[in-house]
Amino acid sequence: MTKLRALIFDVDGTLADTERDGHRPAFNRAFAEAGLDWDWSVSLYGELLAITGGKERMRFYLKQYRPDFEPPTDLDKLIANLHAAKTEHYKQLVASGAVPLRPGVKRLLEEARTQGVRLAIATTTSFPNVTALLQHTLSPDAPEWFEVIGAGDIVPAKKPAPDIYQYVLREMGLSAQEGLAFEDSHHGLTSAAQLGLKTVITVNDYTHSQDFSGARLVLNHLGEPEQPFTVLAGDAGDASYLNLALANHLHGN
Ligand code: XBP
Ligand code: MG
């Protein structure tokens, strides 16, 4: 049987509820600052999450929801400027403590580090957002806990394409059979599963009714000894929180 060598984490919605409490308000701040009347409510943002990537999401919004908007001659520049401003607002929000880690994330990362299980990140969001989140929620050196941080525009096609997981595995010199992925969304599961990477899902308010068939386990969160998880699909045996023993079990079966 192939040994479990690496845990590969999605960021947005998986490590923290960054979409609702980080990206969404950051977009809104950037829009207001630019004098635009665009305002993304919690529920509208749920619809916009159909498109991964912040720049791609703004274009989708204009096309689907604001056909009245008269684009400037250089729309690419407007999108790029808004995205850069949004990244700065996101970093400030994260630094203010507005986006805590989800239950069990810190515990599992620390256990993996202690046990020599390799760590990586495979995300659609931009690299500076990842490092800001890790530094402010874990420790200033936390980005170095991860052997590879695969982020944003580093690959041509974002999730649900498999490119970012492919990139991470290649950089680590691992096969898909040697890893276990952690995701929160159908797009993320699709990205990992296309490579045969076994996947654990922790749902959130935006993703709980999505299709997760093919996931090894679907949970409300990773759980803590004093805060047991709820199993939504799959078999966690007697476990009440996800630790390396359960990760190995899920990987091996
Ligand atoms: C995350 C995303 C990202 C963020 C915004 O998807 O879709 O686009 O919403 O990040 P996943 P940027 O969790 O599947 O990686 O604005 O930096 O693109
Ligand atoms: Mg996600």
mmCIF file of C-alpha atoms and ligand atoms in Angstrom:
data_model
loop_
_atom_site.group_PDB
_atom_site.id
_atom_site.type_symbol
_atom_site.label_atom_id
_atom_site.label_comp_id
_atom_site.label_asym_id
_atom_site.label_seq_id
_atom_site.Cartn_x
_atom_site.Cartn_y
_atom_site.Cartn_z
ATOM 1 C CA MET A 1 0.000 0.000 0.000
ATOM 2 C CA THR A 2 1.302 3.509 -0.853
ATOM 3 C CA LYS A 3 2.215 5.527 2.229
ATOM 4 C CA LEU A 4 0.567 8.869 2.958
ATOM 5 C CA ARG A 5 3.378 11.388 2.522
ATOM 6 C CA ALA A 6 1.668 14.758 2.133
ATOM 7 C CA LEU A 7 -1.405 16.727 3.137
ATOM 8 C CA ILE A 8 -2.365 19.293 0.502
ATOM 9 C CA PHE A 9 -4.688 22.094 1.591
ATOM 10 C CA ASP A 10 -7.001 24.408 -0.254
ATOM 11 C CA VAL A 11 -7.121 27.838 1.422
ATOM 12 C CA ASP A 12 -10.370 29.700 0.800
ATOM 13 C CA GLY A 13 -13.234 28.165 2.725
ATOM 14 C CA THR A 14 -11.027 25.290 3.938
ATOM 15 C CA LEU A 15 -8.429 26.858 6.226
ATOM 16 C CA ALA A 16 -10.780 29.744 7.100
ATOM 17 C CA ASP A 17 -14.037 31.345 5.975
ATOM 18 C CA THR A 18 -12.051 33.742 3.836
ATOM 19 C CA GLU A 19 -14.672 34.079 1.123
ATOM 20 C CA ARG A 20 -17.461 35.544 3.258
ATOM 21 C CA ASP A 21 -15.346 37.466 5.771
ATOM 22 C CA GLY A 22 -12.194 38.294 3.793
ATOM 23 C CA HIS A 23 -12.469 38.391 -0.002
ATOM 24 C CA ARG A 24 -16.068 39.637 -0.195
ATOM 25 C CA PRO A 25 -15.639 42.709 2.067
ATOM 26 C CA ALA A 26 -12.242 43.378 0.470
ATOM 27 C CA PHE A 27 -13.848 43.497 -2.978
ATOM 28 C CA ASN A 28 -16.553 45.834 -1.645
ATOM 29 C CA ARG A 29 -13.961 48.181 -0.136
ATOM 30 C CA ALA A 30 -12.050 48.297 -3.414
ATOM 31 C CA PHE A 31 -15.253 49.020 -5.360
ATOM 32 C CA ALA A 32 -16.306 51.837 -2.997
ATOM 33 C CA GLU A 33 -12.831 53.366 -3.080
ATOM 34 C CA ALA A 34 -12.963 53.421 -6.879
ATOM 35 C CA GLY A 35 -16.344 55.181 -6.776
ATOM 36 C CA LEU A 36 -18.228 52.173 -8.134
ATOM 37 C CA ASP A 37 -21.706 51.285 -6.864
ATOM 38 C CA TRP A 38 -20.982 47.558 -6.954
ATOM 39 C CA ASP A 39 -21.806 45.892 -3.642
ATOM 40 C CA TRP A 40 -21.567 42.150 -3.150
ATOM 41 C CA SER A 41 -23.916 40.880 -0.441
ATOM 42 C CA VAL A 42 -23.292 37.575 1.352
ATOM 43 C CA SER A 43 -25.919 35.852 -0.805
ATOM 44 C CA LEU A 44 -24.870 37.406 -4.138
ATOM 45 C CA TYR A 45 -21.283 36.410 -3.386
ATOM 46 C CA GLY A 46 -22.473 32.809 -3.053
ATOM 47 C CA GLU A 47 -23.645 32.990 -6.671
ATOM 48 C CA LEU A 48 -20.423 34.651 -7.817
ATOM 49 C CA LEU A 49 -18.388 31.808 -6.305
ATOM 50 C CA ALA A 50 -19.442 29.772 -9.349
ATOM 51 C CA ILE A 51 -16.396 31.442 -10.927
ATOM 52 C CA THR A 52 -13.019 30.926 -9.272
ATOM 53 C CA GLY A 53 -10.417 33.691 -9.248
ATOM 54 C CA GLY A 54 -11.060 37.281 -8.224
ATOM 55 C CA LYS A 55 -10.331 38.904 -11.596
ATOM 56 C CA GLU A 56 -12.421 36.295 -13.384
ATOM 57 C CA ARG A 57 -15.226 36.813 -10.819
ATOM 58 C CA MET A 58 -15.396 40.574 -11.461
ATOM 59 C CA ARG A 59 -15.703 39.998 -15.210
ATOM 60 C CA PHE A 60 -18.442 37.426 -14.625
ATOM 61 C CA TYR A 61 -20.318 39.898 -12.381
ATOM 62 C CA LEU A 62 -20.237 42.593 -15.055
ATOM 63 C CA LYS A 63 -21.438 40.246 -17.745
ATOM 64 C CA GLN A 64 -24.205 38.550 -15.772
ATOM 65 C CA TYR A 65 -25.388 41.207 -13.317
ATOM 66 C CA ARG A 66 -24.380 44.602 -14.724
ATOM 67 C CA PRO A 67 -24.991 44.504 -18.462
ATOM 68 C CA ASP A 68 -25.776 48.247 -18.088
ATOM 69 C CA PHE A 69 -22.153 49.029 -17.095
ATOM 70 C CA GLU A 70 -20.294 51.074 -19.711
ATOM 71 C CA PRO A 71 -16.801 49.559 -19.657
ATOM 72 C CA PRO A 72 -13.828 51.919 -19.932
ATOM 73 C CA THR A 73 -11.596 51.575 -22.993
ATOM 74 C CA ASP A 74 -9.138 49.593 -20.910
ATOM 75 C CA LEU A 75 -11.276 47.165 -18.909
ATOM 76 C CA ASP A 76 -8.278 44.904 -18.247
ATOM 77 C CA LYS A 77 -6.567 47.773 -16.447
ATOM 78 C CA LEU A 78 -9.624 48.574 -14.332
ATOM 79 C CA ILE A 79 -9.934 44.919 -13.309
ATOM 80 C CA ALA A 80 -6.209 44.685 -12.531
ATOM 81 C CA ASN A 81 -6.305 47.896 -10.438
ATOM 82 C CA LEU A 82 -9.406 46.792 -8.533
ATOM 83 C CA HIS A 83 -7.825 43.416 -7.893
ATOM 84 C CA ALA A 84 -4.607 44.963 -6.588
ATOM 85 C CA ALA A 85 -6.603 47.254 -4.253
ATOM 86 C CA LYS A 86 -8.726 44.320 -3.125
ATOM 87 C CA THR A 87 -5.594 42.324 -2.248
ATOM 88 C CA GLU A 88 -4.402 45.188 -0.006
ATOM 89 C CA HIS A 89 -7.801 45.323 1.739
ATOM 90 C CA TYR A 90 -7.793 41.548 2.147
ATOM 91 C CA LYS A 91 -4.382 41.649 3.812
ATOM 92 C CA GLN A 92 -5.588 44.373 6.195
ATOM 93 C CA LEU A 93 -8.708 42.395 7.101
ATOM 94 C CA VAL A 94 -6.658 39.302 7.800
ATOM 95 C CA ALA A 95 -4.163 41.299 9.880
ATOM 96 C CA SER A 96 -7.061 42.681 11.945
ATOM 97 C CA GLY A 97 -8.034 39.148 12.990
ATOM 98 C CA ALA A 98 -11.342 39.193 11.052
ATOM 99 C CA VAL A 99 -10.738 35.742 9.558
ATOM 100 C CA PRO A 100 -9.866 33.033 12.119
ATOM 101 C CA LEU A 101 -8.837 29.498 11.170
ATOM 102 C CA ARG A 102 -11.556 26.854 11.117
ATOM 103 C CA PRO A 103 -11.691 24.223 13.904
ATOM 104 C CA GLY A 104 -8.952 21.612 13.800
ATOM 105 C CA VAL A 105 -6.791 23.240 11.131
ATOM 106 C CA LYS A 106 -3.961 24.369 13.417
ATOM 107 C CA ARG A 107 -3.992 21.107 15.349
ATOM 108 C CA LEU A 108 -3.748 18.964 12.210
ATOM 109 C CA LEU A 109 -0.982 21.094 10.680
ATOM 110 C CA GLU A 110 1.029 20.875 13.893
ATOM 111 C CA GLU A 111 0.571 17.108 14.126
ATOM 112 C CA ALA A 112 1.723 16.690 10.521
ATOM 113 C CA ARG A 113 4.809 18.785 11.193
ATOM 114 C CA THR A 114 5.671 16.796 14.293
ATOM 115 C CA GLN A 115 5.213 13.491 12.462
ATOM 116 C CA GLY A 116 7.152 14.490 9.345
ATOM 117 C CA VAL A 117 4.155 14.394 7.006
ATOM 118 C CA ARG A 118 4.861 16.924 4.269
ATOM 119 C CA LEU A 119 2.564 19.943 3.795
ATOM 120 C CA ALA A 120 1.546 21.931 0.732
ATOM 121 C CA ILE A 121 -1.070 24.375 -0.485
ATOM 122 C CA ALA A 122 -3.053 24.261 -3.726
ATOM 123 C CA THR A 123 -5.241 27.327 -4.121
ATOM 124 C CA THR A 124 -6.823 29.640 -6.620
ATOM 125 C CA THR A 125 -6.255 32.767 -4.573
ATOM 126 C CA SER A 126 -3.243 35.041 -4.989
ATOM 127 C CA PHE A 127 0.043 34.244 -3.230
ATOM 128 C CA PRO A 128 0.142 37.377 -0.973
ATOM 129 C CA ASN A 129 -3.303 36.455 0.393
ATOM 130 C CA VAL A 130 -2.046 33.021 1.409
ATOM 131 C CA THR A 131 1.067 34.233 3.194
ATOM 132 C CA ALA A 132 -0.909 36.976 5.002
ATOM 133 C CA LEU A 133 -3.480 34.468 6.249
ATOM 134 C CA LEU A 134 -0.861 31.951 7.415
ATOM 135 C CA GLN A 135 1.267 34.587 9.140
ATOM 136 C CA HIS A 136 -1.603 36.209 11.005
ATOM 137 C CA THR A 137 -3.455 33.066 12.035
ATOM 138 C CA LEU A 138 -0.527 30.700 12.736
ATOM 139 C CA SER A 139 2.866 32.342 13.101
ATOM 140 C CA PRO A 140 5.190 34.652 11.155
ATOM 141 C CA ASP A 141 7.150 31.645 9.857
ATOM 142 C CA ALA A 142 4.062 29.569 8.955
ATOM 143 C CA PRO A 143 4.458 29.969 5.155
ATOM 144 C CA GLU A 144 7.694 27.963 5.567
ATOM 145 C CA TRP A 145 5.760 25.057 7.089
ATOM 146 C CA PHE A 146 4.565 24.378 3.536
ATOM 147 C CA GLU A 147 7.020 22.826 1.135
ATOM 148 C CA VAL A 148 5.095 24.181 -1.857
ATOM 149 C CA ILE A 149 2.515 26.964 -2.024
ATOM 150 C CA GLY A 150 0.760 26.637 -5.371
ATOM 151 C CA ALA A 151 -1.302 29.810 -5.770
ATOM 152 C CA GLY A 152 -3.198 32.045 -8.186
ATOM 153 C CA ASP A 153 -1.959 32.667 -11.696
ATOM 154 C CA ILE A 154 0.997 30.288 -11.420
ATOM 155 C CA VAL A 155 -0.927 27.815 -13.606
ATOM 156 C CA PRO A 156 -2.923 28.721 -16.722
ATOM 157 C CA ALA A 157 -6.232 27.155 -15.641
ATOM 158 C CA LYS A 158 -7.728 27.639 -12.173
ATOM 159 C CA LYS A 159 -9.875 25.099 -10.310
ATOM 160 C CA PRO A 160 -11.947 23.087 -11.235
ATOM 161 C CA ALA A 161 -9.071 22.337 -13.631
ATOM 162 C CA PRO A 162 -6.518 19.974 -12.057
ATOM 163 C CA ASP A 163 -3.515 22.169 -12.946
ATOM 164 C CA ILE A 164 -2.747 23.540 -9.489
ATOM 165 C CA TYR A 165 -2.705 20.093 -7.834
ATOM 166 C CA GLN A 166 -0.631 18.778 -10.726
ATOM 167 C CA TYR A 167 1.844 21.623 -10.183
ATOM 168 C CA VAL A 168 2.102 20.968 -6.435
ATOM 169 C CA LEU A 169 2.597 17.212 -6.848
ATOM 170 C CA ARG A 170 5.238 17.760 -9.529
ATOM 171 C CA GLU A 171 7.129 20.248 -7.351
ATOM 172 C CA MET A 172 7.055 17.779 -4.443
ATOM 173 C CA GLY A 173 8.053 14.824 -6.610
ATOM 174 C CA LEU A 174 5.011 12.867 -5.423
ATOM 175 C CA SER A 175 2.314 10.843 -7.126
ATOM 176 C CA ALA A 176 -1.362 11.586 -6.456
ATOM 177 C CA GLN A 177 -1.544 8.281 -4.556
ATOM 178 C CA GLU A 178 0.870 9.637 -1.946
ATOM 179 C CA GLY A 179 -1.245 12.654 -0.986
ATOM 180 C CA LEU A 180 -4.513 13.557 0.672
ATOM 181 C CA ALA A 181 -6.293 16.796 -0.294
ATOM 182 C CA PHE A 182 -8.472 19.022 1.903
ATOM 183 C CA GLU A 183 -11.154 21.072 0.171
ATOM 184 C CA ASP A 184 -14.441 22.842 0.876
ATOM 185 C CA SER A 185 -16.067 23.057 -2.554
ATOM 186 C CA HIS A 186 -17.231 21.027 -5.524
ATOM 187 C CA HIS A 187 -14.804 22.917 -7.765
ATOM 188 C CA GLY A 188 -11.941 22.001 -5.436
ATOM 189 C CA LEU A 189 -12.968 18.356 -5.235
ATOM 190 C CA THR A 190 -13.209 18.202 -9.033
ATOM 191 C CA SER A 191 -9.714 19.643 -9.359
ATOM 192 C CA ALA A 192 -8.129 17.092 -6.988
ATOM 193 C CA ALA A 193 -10.229 14.086 -7.989
ATOM 194 C CA GLN A 194 -9.293 14.360 -11.671
ATOM 195 C CA LEU A 195 -5.783 13.341 -10.643
ATOM 196 C CA GLY A 196 -6.970 10.541 -8.389
ATOM 197 C CA LEU A 197 -6.076 12.489 -5.261
ATOM 198 C CA LYS A 198 -8.216 11.322 -2.350
ATOM 199 C CA THR A 199 -10.055 14.250 -0.794
ATOM 200 C CA VAL A 200 -11.601 15.220 2.531
ATOM 201 C CA ILE A 201 -14.264 17.924 2.398
ATOM 202 C CA THR A 202 -15.113 20.356 5.195
ATOM 203 C CA VAL A 203 -18.229 22.206 4.084
ATOM 204 C CA ASN A 204 -19.184 25.792 4.928
ATOM 205 C CA ASP A 205 -22.297 27.940 4.508
ATOM 206 C CA TYR A 206 -21.553 28.500 0.832
ATOM 207 C CA THR A 207 -20.835 24.887 -0.080
ATOM 208 C CA HIS A 208 -22.900 22.600 2.186
ATOM 209 C CA SER A 209 -25.427 21.667 -0.520
ATOM 210 C CA GLN A 210 -22.905 20.994 -3.297
ATOM 211 C CA ASP A 211 -22.230 17.565 -4.782
ATOM 212 C CA PHE A 212 -19.362 15.825 -3.007
ATOM 213 C CA SER A 213 -19.726 12.340 -4.431
ATOM 214 C CA GLY A 214 -16.295 10.797 -4.723
ATOM 215 C CA ALA A 215 -14.923 12.485 -1.575
ATOM 216 C CA ARG A 216 -13.421 10.139 1.035
ATOM 217 C CA LEU A 217 -15.193 11.969 3.847
ATOM 218 C CA VAL A 218 -17.471 14.999 4.117
ATOM 219 C CA LEU A 219 -17.449 16.841 7.466
ATOM 220 C CA ASN A 220 -18.826 20.079 8.880
ATOM 221 C CA HIS A 221 -15.249 20.842 10.038
ATOM 222 C CA LEU A 222 -12.096 18.945 11.044
ATOM 223 C CA GLY A 223 -13.125 18.891 14.706
ATOM 224 C CA GLU A 224 -11.262 19.206 17.962
ATOM 225 C CA PRO A 225 -11.199 16.897 20.990
ATOM 226 C CA GLU A 226 -13.684 19.259 22.693
ATOM 227 C CA GLN A 227 -15.570 20.129 19.496
ATOM 228 C CA PRO A 228 -16.451 16.926 17.639
ATOM 229 C CA PHE A 229 -17.127 17.018 13.912
ATOM 230 C CA THR A 230 -20.363 15.892 12.259
ATOM 231 C CA VAL A 231 -19.954 13.335 9.484
ATOM 232 C CA LEU A 232 -22.078 14.329 6.484
ATOM 233 C CA ALA A 233 -20.907 11.502 4.188
ATOM 234 C CA GLY A 234 -18.375 8.691 4.438
ATOM 235 C CA ASP A 235 -17.076 6.667 7.348
ATOM 236 C CA ALA A 236 -14.920 8.132 10.116
ATOM 237 C CA GLY A 237 -15.132 5.051 12.355
ATOM 238 C CA ASP A 238 -15.097 6.049 16.029
ATOM 239 C CA ALA A 239 -13.213 9.291 15.426
ATOM 240 C CA SER A 240 -14.672 12.623 16.523
ATOM 241 C CA TYR A 241 -11.920 14.803 15.057
ATOM 242 C CA LEU A 242 -9.596 14.398 12.082
ATOM 243 C CA ASN A 243 -6.035 13.546 13.102
ATOM 244 C CA LEU A 244 -3.231 11.756 11.230
ATOM 245 C CA ALA A 245 -4.529 8.344 12.287
ATOM 246 C CA LEU A 246 -7.836 9.052 10.541
ATOM 247 C CA ALA A 247 -6.038 10.692 7.586
ATOM 248 C CA ASN A 248 -3.950 7.518 7.152
ATOM 249 C CA HIS A 249 -7.049 5.361 7.404
ATOM 250 C CA LEU A 250 -8.892 7.425 4.777
ATOM 251 C CA HIS A 251 -5.858 7.372 2.515
ATOM 252 C CA GLY A 252 -5.313 3.622 2.836
ATOM 253 C CA ASN A 253 -8.844 2.441 2.132
HETATM 254 C C1 XBP B 1 -10.781 30.508 -4.210
HETATM 255 C C2 XBP B 1 -11.190 31.569 -5.118
HETATM 256 C C3 XBP B 1 -10.478 32.850 -5.085
HETATM 257 C C4 XBP B 1 -10.844 33.887 -4.096
HETATM 258 C C5 XBP B 1 -10.272 35.232 -4.508
HETATM 259 O O1 XBP B 1 -11.084 29.213 -4.714
HETATM 260 O O2 XBP B 1 -12.043 31.396 -5.927
HETATM 261 O O3 XBP B 1 -10.734 33.403 -6.299
HETATM 262 O O4 XBP B 1 -12.243 34.008 -4.013
HETATM 263 O O5 XBP B 1 -8.897 35.223 -4.663
HETATM 264 P P1 XBP B 1 -10.402 27.916 -4.058
HETATM 265 P P2 XBP B 1 -8.170 36.243 -5.689
HETATM 266 O O6 XBP B 1 -10.751 27.933 -2.589
HETATM 267 O O7 XBP B 1 -11.064 26.757 -4.743
HETATM 268 O O8 XBP B 1 -8.919 27.988 -4.312
HETATM 269 O O9 XBP B 1 -8.954 37.512 -5.671
HETATM 270 O O10 XBP B 1 -6.789 36.429 -5.138
HETATM 271 O O11 XBP B 1 -8.188 35.613 -7.060
HETATM 272 MG MG MG B 2 -11.973 26.609 -1.373
#
